[in-house]
N, CA, C, O and CB atoms as a CASP TS submission, in Angstrom:
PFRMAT TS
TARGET T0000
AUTHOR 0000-0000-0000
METHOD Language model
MODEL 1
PARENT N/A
ATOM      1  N   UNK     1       0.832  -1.188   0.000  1.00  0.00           N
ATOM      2  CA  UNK     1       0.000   0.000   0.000  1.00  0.00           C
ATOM      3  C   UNK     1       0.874   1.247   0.000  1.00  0.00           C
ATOM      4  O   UNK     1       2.070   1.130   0.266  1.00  0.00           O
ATOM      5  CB  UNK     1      -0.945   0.001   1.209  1.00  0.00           C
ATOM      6  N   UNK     2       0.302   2.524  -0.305  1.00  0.00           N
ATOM      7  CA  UNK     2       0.959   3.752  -0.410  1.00  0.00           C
ATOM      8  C   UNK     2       0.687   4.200   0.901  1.00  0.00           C
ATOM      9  O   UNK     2      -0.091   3.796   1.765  1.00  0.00           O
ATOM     10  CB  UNK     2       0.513   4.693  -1.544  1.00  0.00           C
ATOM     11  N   UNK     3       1.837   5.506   0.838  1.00  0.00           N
ATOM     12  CA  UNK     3       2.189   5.992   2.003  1.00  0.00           C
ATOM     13  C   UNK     3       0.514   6.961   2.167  1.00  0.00           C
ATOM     14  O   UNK     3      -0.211   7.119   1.185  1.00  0.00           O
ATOM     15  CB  UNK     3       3.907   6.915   1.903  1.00  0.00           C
ATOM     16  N   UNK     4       0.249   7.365   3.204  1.00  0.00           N
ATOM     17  CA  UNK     4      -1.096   8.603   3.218  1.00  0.00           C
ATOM     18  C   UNK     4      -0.480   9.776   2.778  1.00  0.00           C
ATOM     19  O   UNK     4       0.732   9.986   2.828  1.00  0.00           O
ATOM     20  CB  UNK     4      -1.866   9.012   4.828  1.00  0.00           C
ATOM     21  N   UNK     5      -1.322  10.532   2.349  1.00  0.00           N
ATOM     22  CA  UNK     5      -0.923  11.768   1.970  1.00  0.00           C
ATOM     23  C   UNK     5      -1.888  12.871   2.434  1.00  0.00           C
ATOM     24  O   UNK     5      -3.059  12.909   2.056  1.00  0.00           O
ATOM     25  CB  UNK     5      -0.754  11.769   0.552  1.00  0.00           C
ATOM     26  N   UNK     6      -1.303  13.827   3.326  1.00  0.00           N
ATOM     27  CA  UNK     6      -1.359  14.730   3.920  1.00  0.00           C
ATOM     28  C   UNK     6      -2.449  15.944   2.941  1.00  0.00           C
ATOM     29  O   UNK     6      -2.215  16.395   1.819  1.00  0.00           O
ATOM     30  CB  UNK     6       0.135  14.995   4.254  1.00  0.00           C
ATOM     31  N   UNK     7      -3.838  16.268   3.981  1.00  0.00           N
ATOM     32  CA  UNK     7      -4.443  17.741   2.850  1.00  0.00           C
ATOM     33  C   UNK     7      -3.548  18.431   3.116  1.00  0.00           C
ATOM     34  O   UNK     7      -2.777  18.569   4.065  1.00  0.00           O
ATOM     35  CB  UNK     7      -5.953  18.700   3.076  1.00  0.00           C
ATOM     36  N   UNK     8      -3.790  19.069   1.747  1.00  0.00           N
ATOM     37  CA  UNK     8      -3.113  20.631   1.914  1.00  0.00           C
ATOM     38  C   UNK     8      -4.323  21.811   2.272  1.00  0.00           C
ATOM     39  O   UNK     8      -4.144  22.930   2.754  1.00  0.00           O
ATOM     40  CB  UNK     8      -2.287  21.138   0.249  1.00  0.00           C
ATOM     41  N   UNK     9      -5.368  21.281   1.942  1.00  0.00           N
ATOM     42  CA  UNK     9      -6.455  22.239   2.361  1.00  0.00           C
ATOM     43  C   UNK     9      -8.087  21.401   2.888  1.00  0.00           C
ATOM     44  O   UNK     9      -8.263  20.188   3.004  1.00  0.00           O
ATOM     45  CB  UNK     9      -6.689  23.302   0.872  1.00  0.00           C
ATOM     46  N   UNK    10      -8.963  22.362   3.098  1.00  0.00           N
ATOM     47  CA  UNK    10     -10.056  21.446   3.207  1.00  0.00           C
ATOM     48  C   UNK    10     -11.019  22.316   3.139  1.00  0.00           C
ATOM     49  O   UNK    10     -11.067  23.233   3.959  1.00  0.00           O
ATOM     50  CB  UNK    10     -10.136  20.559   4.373  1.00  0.00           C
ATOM     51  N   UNK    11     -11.925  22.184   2.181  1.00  0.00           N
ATOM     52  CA  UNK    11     -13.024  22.692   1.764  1.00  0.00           C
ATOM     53  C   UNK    11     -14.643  22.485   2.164  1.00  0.00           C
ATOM     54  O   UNK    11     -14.852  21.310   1.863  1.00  0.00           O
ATOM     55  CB  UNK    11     -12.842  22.442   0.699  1.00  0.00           C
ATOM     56  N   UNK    12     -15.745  22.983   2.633  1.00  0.00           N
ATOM     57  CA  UNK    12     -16.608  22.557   2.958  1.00  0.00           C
ATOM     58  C   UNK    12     -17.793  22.826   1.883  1.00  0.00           C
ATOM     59  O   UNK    12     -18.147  23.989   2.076  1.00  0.00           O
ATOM     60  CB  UNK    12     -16.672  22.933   4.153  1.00  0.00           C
ATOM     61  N   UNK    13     -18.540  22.271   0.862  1.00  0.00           N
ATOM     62  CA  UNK    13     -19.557  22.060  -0.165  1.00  0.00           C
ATOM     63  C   UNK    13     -20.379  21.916   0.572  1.00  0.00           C
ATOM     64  O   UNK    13     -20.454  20.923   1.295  1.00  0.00           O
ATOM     65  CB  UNK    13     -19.512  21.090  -1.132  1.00  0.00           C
ATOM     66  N   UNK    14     -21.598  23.328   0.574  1.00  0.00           N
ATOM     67  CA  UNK    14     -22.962  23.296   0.852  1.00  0.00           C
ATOM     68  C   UNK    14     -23.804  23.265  -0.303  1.00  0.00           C
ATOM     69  O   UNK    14     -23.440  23.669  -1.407  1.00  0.00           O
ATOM     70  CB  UNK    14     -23.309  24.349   1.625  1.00  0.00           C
ATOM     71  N   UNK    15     -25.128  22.699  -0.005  1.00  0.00           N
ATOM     72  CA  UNK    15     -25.812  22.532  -0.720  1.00  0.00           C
ATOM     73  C   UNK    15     -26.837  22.768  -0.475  1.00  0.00           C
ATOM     74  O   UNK    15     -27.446  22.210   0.438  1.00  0.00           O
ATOM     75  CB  UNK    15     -25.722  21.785  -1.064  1.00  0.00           C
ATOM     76  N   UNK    16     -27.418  23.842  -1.371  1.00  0.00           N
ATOM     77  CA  UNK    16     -29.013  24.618  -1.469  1.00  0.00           C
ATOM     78  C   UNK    16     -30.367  23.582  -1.522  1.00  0.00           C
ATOM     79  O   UNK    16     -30.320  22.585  -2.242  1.00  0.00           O
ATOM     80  CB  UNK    16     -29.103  25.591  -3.072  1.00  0.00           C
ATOM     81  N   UNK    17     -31.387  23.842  -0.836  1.00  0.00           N
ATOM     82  CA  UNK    17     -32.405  22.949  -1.255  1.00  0.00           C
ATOM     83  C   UNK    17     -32.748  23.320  -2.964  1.00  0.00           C
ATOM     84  O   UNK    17     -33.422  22.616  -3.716  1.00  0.00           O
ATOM     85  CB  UNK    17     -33.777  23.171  -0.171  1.00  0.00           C
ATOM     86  N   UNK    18     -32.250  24.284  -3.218  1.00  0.00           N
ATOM     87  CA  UNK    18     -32.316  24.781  -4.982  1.00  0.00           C
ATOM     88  C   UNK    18     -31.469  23.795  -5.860  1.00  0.00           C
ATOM     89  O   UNK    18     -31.642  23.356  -6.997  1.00  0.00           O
ATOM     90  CB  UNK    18     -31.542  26.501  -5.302  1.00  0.00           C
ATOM     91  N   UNK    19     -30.486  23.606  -4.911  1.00  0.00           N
ATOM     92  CA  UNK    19     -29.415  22.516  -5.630  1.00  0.00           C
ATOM     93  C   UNK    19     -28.015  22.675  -6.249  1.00  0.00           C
ATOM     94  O   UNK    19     -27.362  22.053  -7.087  1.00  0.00           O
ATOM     95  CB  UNK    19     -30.022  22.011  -6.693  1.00  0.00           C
ATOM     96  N   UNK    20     -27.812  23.851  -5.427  1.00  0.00           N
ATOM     97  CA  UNK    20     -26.405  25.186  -6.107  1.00  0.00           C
ATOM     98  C   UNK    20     -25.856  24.706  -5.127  1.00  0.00           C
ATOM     99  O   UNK    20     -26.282  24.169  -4.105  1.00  0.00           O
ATOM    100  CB  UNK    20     -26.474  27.223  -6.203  1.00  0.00           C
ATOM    101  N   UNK    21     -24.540  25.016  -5.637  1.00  0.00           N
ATOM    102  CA  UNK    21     -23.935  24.460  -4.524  1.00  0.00           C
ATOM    103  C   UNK    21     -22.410  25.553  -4.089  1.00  0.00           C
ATOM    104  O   UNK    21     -21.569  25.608  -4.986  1.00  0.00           O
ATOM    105  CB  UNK    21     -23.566  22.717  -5.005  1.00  0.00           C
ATOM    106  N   UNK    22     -22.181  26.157  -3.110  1.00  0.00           N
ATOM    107  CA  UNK    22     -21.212  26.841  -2.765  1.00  0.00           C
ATOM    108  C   UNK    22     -19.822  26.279  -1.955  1.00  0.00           C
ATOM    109  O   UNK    22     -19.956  25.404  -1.100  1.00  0.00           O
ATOM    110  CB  UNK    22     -21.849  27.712  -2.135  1.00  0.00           C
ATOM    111  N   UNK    23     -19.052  26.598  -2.139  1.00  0.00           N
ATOM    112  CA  UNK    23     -17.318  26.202  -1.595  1.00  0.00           C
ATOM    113  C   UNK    23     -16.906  27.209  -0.729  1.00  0.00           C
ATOM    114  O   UNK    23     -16.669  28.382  -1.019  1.00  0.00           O
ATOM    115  CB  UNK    23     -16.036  26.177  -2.866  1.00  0.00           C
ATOM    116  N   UNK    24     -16.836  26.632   0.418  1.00  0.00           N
ATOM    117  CA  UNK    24     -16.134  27.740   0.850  1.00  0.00           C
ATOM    118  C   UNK    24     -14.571  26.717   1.694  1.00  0.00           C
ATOM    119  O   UNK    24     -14.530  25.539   2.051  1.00  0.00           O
ATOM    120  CB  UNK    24     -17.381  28.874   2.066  1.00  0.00           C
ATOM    121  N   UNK    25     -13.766  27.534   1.737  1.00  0.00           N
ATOM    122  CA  UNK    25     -12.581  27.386   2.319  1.00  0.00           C
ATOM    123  C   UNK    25     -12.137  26.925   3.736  1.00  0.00           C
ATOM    124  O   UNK    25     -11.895  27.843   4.520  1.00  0.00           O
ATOM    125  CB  UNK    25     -12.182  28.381   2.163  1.00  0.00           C
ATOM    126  N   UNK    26     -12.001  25.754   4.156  1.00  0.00           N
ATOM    127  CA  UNK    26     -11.962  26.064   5.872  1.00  0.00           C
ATOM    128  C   UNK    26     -10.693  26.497   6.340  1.00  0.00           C
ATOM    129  O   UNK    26      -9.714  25.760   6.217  1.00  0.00           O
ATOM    130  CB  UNK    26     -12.277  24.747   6.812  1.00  0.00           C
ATOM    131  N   UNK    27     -10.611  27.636   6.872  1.00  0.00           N
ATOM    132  CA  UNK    27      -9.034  27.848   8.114  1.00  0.00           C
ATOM    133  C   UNK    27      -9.042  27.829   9.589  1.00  0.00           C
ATOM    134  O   UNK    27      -8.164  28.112  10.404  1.00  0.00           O
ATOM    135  CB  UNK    27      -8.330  29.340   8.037  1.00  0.00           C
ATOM    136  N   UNK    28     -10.574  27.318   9.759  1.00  0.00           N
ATOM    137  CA  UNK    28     -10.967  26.868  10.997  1.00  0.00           C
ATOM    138  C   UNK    28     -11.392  25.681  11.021  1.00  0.00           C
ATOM    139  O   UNK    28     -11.449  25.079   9.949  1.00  0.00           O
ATOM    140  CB  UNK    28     -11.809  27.556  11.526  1.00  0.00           C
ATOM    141  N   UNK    29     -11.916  24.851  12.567  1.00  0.00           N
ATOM    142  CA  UNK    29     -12.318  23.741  12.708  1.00  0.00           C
ATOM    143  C   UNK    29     -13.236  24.560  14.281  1.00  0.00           C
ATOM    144  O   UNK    29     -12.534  24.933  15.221  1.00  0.00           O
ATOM    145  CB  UNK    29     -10.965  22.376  12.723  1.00  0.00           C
ATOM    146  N   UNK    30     -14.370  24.686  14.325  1.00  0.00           N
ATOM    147  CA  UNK    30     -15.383  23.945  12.824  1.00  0.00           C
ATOM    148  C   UNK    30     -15.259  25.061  11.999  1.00  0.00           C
ATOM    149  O   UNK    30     -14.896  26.181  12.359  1.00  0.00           O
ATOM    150  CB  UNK    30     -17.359  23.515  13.022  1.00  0.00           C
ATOM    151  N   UNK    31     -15.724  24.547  10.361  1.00  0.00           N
ATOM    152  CA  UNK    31     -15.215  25.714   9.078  1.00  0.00           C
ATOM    153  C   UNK    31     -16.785  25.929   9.553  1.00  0.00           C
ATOM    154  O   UNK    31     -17.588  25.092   9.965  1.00  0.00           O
ATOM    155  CB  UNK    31     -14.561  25.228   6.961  1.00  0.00           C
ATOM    156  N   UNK    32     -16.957  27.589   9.313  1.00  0.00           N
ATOM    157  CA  UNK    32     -17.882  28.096   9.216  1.00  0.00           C
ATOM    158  C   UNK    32     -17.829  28.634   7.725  1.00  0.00           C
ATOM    159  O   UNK    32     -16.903  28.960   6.982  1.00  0.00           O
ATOM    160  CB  UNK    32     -18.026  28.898  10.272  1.00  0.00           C
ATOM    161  N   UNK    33     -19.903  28.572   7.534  1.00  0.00           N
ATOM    162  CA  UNK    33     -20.007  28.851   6.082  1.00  0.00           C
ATOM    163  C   UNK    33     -21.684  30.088   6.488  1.00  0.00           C
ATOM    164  O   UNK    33     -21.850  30.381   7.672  1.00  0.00           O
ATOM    165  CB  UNK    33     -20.273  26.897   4.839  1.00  0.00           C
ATOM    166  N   UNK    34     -22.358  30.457   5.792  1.00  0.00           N
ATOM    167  CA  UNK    34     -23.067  31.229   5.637  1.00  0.00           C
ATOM    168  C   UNK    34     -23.854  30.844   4.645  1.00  0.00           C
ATOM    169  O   UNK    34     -23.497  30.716   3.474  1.00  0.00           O
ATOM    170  CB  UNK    34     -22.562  32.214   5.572  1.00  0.00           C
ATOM    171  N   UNK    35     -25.829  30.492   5.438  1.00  0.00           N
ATOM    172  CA  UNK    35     -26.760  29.854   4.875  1.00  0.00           C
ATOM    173  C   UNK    35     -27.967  30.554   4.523  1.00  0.00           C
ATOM    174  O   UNK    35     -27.741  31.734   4.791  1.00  0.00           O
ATOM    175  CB  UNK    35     -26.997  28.908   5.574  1.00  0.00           C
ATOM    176  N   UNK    36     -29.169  30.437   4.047  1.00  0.00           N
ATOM    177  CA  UNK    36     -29.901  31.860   4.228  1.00  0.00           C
ATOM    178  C   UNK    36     -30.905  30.468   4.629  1.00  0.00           C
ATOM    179  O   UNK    36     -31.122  29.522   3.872  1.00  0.00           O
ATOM    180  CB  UNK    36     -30.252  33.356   2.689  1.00  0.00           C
ATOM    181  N   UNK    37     -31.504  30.663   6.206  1.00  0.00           N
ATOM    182  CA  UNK    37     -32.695  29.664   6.132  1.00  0.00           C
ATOM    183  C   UNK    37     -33.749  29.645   5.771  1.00  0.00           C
ATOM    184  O   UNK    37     -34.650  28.831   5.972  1.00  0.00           O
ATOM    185  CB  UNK    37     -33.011  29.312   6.885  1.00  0.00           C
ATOM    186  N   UNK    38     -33.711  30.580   5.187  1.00  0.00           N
ATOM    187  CA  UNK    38     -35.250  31.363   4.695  1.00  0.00           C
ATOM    188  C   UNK    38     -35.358  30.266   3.772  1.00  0.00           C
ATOM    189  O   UNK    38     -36.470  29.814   3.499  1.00  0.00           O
ATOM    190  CB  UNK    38     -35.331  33.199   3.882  1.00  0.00           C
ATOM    191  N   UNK    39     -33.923  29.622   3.077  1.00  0.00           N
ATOM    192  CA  UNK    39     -34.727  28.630   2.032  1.00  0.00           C
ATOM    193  C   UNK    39     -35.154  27.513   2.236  1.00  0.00           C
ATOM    194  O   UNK    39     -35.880  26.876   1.473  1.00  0.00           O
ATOM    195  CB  UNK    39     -34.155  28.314   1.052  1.00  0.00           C
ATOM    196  N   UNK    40     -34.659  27.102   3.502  1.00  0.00           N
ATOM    197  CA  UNK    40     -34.719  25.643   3.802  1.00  0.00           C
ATOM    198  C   UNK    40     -33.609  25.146   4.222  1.00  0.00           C
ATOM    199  O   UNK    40     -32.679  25.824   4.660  1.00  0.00           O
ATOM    200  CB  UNK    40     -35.083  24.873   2.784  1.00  0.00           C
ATOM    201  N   UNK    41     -33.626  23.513   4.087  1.00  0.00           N
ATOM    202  CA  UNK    41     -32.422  23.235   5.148  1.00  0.00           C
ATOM    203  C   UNK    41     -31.100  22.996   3.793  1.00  0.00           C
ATOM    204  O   UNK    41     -31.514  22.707   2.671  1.00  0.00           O
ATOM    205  CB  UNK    41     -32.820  21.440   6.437  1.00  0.00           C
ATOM    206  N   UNK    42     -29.942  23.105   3.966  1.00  0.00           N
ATOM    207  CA  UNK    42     -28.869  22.929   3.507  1.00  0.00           C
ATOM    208  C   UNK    42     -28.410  21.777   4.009  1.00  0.00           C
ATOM    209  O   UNK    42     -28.774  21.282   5.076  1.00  0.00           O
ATOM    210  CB  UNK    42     -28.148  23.889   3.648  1.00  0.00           C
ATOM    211  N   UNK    43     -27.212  21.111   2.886  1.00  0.00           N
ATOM    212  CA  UNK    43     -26.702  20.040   3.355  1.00  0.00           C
ATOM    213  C   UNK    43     -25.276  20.365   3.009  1.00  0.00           C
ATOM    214  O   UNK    43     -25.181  20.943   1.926  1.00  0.00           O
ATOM    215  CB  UNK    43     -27.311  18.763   2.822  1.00  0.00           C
ATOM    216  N   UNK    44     -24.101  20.142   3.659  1.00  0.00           N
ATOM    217  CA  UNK    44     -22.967  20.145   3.458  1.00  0.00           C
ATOM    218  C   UNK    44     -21.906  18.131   3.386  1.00  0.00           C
ATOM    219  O   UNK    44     -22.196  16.982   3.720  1.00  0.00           O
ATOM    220  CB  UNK    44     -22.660  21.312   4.716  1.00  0.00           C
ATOM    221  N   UNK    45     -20.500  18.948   2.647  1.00  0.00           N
ATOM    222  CA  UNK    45     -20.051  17.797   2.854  1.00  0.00           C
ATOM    223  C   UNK    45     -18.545  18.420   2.381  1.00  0.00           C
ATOM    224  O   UNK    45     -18.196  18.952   1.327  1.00  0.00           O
ATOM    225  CB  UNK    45     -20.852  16.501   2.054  1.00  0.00           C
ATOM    226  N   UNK    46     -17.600  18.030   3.986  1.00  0.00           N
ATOM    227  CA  UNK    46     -16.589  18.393   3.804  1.00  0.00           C
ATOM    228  C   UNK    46     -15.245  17.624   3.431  1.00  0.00           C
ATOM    229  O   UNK    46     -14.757  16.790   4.193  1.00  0.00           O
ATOM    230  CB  UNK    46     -16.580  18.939   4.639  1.00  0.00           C
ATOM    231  N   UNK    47     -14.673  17.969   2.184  1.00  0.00           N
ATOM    232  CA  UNK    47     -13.548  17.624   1.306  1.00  0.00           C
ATOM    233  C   UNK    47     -11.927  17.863   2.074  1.00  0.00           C
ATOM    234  O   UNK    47     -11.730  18.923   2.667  1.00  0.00           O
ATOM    235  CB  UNK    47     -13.753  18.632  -0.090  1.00  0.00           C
ATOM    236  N   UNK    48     -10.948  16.925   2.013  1.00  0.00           N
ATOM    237  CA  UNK    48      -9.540  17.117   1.550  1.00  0.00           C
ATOM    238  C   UNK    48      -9.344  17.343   0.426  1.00  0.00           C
ATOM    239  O   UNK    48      -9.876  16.886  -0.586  1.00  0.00           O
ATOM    240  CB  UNK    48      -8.782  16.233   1.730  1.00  0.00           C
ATOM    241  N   UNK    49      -8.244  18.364   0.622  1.00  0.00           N
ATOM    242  CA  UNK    49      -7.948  18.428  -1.060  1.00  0.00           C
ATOM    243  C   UNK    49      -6.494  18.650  -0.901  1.00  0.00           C
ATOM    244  O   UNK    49      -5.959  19.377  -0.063  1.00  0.00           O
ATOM    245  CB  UNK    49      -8.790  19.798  -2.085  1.00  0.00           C
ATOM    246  N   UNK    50      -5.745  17.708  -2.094  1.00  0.00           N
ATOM    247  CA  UNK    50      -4.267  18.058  -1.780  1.00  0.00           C
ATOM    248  C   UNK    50      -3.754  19.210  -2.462  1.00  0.00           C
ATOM    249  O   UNK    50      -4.636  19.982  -2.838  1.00  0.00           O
ATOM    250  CB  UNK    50      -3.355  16.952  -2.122  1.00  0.00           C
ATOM    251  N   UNK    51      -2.432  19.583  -2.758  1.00  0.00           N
ATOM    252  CA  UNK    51      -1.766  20.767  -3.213  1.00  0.00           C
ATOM    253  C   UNK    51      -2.445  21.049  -4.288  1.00  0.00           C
ATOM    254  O   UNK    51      -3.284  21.937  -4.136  1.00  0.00           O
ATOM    255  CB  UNK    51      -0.353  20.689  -3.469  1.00  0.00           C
ATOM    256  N   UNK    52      -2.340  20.473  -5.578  1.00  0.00           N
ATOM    257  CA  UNK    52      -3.193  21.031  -6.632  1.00  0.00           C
ATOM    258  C   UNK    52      -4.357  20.902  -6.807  1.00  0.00           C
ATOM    259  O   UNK    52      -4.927  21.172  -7.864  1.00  0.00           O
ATOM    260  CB  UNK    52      -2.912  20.791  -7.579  1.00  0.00           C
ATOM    261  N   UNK    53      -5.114  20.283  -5.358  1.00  0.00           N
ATOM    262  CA  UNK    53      -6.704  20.422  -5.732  1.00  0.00           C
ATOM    263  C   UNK    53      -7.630  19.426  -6.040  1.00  0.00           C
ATOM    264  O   UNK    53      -8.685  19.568  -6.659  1.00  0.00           O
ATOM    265  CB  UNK    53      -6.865  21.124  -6.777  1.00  0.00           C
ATOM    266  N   UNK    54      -7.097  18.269  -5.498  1.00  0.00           N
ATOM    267  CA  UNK    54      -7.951  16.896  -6.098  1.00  0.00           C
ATOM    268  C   UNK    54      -8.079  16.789  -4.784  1.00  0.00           C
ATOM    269  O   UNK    54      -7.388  17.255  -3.878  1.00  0.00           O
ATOM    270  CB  UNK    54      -7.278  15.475  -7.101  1.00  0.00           C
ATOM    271  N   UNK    55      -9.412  15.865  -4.762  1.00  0.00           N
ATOM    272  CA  UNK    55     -10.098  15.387  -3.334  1.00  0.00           C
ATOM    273  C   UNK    55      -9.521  14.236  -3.343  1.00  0.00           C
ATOM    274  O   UNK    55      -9.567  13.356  -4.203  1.00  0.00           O
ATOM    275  CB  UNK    55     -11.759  15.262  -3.140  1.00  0.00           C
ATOM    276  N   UNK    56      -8.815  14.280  -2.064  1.00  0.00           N
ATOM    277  CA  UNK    56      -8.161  13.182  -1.201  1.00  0.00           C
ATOM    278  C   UNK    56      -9.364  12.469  -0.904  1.00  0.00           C
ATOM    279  O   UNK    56      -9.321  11.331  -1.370  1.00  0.00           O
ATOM    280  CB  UNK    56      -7.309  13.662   0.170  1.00  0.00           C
ATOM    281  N   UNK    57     -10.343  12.713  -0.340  1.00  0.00           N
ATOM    282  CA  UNK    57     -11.329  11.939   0.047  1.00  0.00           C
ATOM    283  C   UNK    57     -12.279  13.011   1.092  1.00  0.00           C
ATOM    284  O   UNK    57     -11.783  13.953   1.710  1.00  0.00           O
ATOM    285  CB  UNK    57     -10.663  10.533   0.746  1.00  0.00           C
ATOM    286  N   UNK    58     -13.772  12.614   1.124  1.00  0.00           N
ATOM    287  CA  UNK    58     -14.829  13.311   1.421  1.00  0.00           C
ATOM    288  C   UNK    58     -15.603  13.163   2.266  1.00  0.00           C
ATOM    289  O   UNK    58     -16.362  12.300   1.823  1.00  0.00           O
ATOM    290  CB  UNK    58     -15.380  13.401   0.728  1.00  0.00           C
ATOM    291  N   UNK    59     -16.058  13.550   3.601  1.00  0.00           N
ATOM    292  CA  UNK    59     -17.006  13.169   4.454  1.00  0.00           C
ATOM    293  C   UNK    59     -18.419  12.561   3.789  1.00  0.00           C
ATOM    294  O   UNK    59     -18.399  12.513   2.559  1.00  0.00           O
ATOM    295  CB  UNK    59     -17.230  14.351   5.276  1.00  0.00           C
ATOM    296  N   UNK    60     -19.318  12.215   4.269  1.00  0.00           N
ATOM    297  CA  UNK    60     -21.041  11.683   4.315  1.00  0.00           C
ATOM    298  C   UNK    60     -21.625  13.416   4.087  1.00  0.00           C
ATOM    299  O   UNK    60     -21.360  14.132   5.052  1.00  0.00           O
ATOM    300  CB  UNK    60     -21.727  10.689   6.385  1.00  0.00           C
ATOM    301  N   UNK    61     -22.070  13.828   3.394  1.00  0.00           N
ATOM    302  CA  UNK    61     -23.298  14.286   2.986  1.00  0.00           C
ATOM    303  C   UNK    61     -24.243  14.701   4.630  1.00  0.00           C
ATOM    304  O   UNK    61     -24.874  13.808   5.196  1.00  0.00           O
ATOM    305  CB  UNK    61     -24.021  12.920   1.910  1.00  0.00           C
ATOM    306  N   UNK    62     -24.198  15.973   5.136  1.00  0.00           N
ATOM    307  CA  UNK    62     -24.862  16.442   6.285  1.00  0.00           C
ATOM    308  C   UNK    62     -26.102  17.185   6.274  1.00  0.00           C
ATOM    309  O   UNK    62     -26.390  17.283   5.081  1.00  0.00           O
ATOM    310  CB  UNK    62     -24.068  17.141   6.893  1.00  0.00           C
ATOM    311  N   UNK    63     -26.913  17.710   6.906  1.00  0.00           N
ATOM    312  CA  UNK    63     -26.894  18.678   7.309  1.00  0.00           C
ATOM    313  C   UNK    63     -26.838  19.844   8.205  1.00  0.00           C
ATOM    314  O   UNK    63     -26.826  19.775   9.434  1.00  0.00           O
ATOM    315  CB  UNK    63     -27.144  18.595   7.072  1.00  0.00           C
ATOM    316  N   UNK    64     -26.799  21.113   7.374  1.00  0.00           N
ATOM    317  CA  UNK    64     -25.913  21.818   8.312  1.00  0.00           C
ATOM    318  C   UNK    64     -26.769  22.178   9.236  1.00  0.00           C
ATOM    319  O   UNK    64     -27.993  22.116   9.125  1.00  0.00           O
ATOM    320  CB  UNK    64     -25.130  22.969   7.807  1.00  0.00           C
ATOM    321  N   UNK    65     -25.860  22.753  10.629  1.00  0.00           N
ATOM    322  CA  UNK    65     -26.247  22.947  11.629  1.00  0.00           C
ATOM    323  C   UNK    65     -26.306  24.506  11.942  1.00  0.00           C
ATOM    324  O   UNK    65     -25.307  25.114  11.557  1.00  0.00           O
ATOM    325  CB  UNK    65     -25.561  22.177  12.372  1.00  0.00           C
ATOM    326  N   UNK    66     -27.158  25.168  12.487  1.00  0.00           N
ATOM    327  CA  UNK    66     -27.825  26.589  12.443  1.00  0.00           C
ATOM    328  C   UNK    66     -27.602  26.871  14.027  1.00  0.00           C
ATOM    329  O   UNK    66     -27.825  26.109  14.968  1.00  0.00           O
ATOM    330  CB  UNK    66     -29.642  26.634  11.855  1.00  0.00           C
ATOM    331  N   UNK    67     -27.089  28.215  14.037  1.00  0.00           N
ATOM    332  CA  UNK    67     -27.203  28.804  15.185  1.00  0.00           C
ATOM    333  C   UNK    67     -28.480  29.907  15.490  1.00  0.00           C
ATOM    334  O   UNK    67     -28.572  30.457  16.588  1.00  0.00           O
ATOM    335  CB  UNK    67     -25.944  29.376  15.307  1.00  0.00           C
TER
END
């Protein structure tokens, strides 16, 4: 087997009950993102991604949680 390889970043993909879907960047834990609930509920699902940008691999499909 290969060695693991380390993200270089990690991205969190929300998803509109419309079905759009936005990226935002995490430099925190937890990554905070910005939802409008007026539409309904959102679902997220957060990505590794290595140096140039390919998904290392991807969490389960959520949804997000509202303060």
């Amino acid at each position: 087997k290969g060695a693991a390889v380390a993200a270089a970043s990690i991205r969190a993909v929300v998803t509109a009950p419309s079905g759009a879907q936005t990226s935002y960047a995490c430099s925190s834990d937890p990554c905070e993102v910005t939802v409008d609930d007026r539409q309904g509920t959102h679902l997220y699902q957060i990505q590794s991604l290595s140096s140039d940008g390919k998904i290392l691999n991807s969490s389960r499909t959520d949804l997000v949680s509202t303060r």
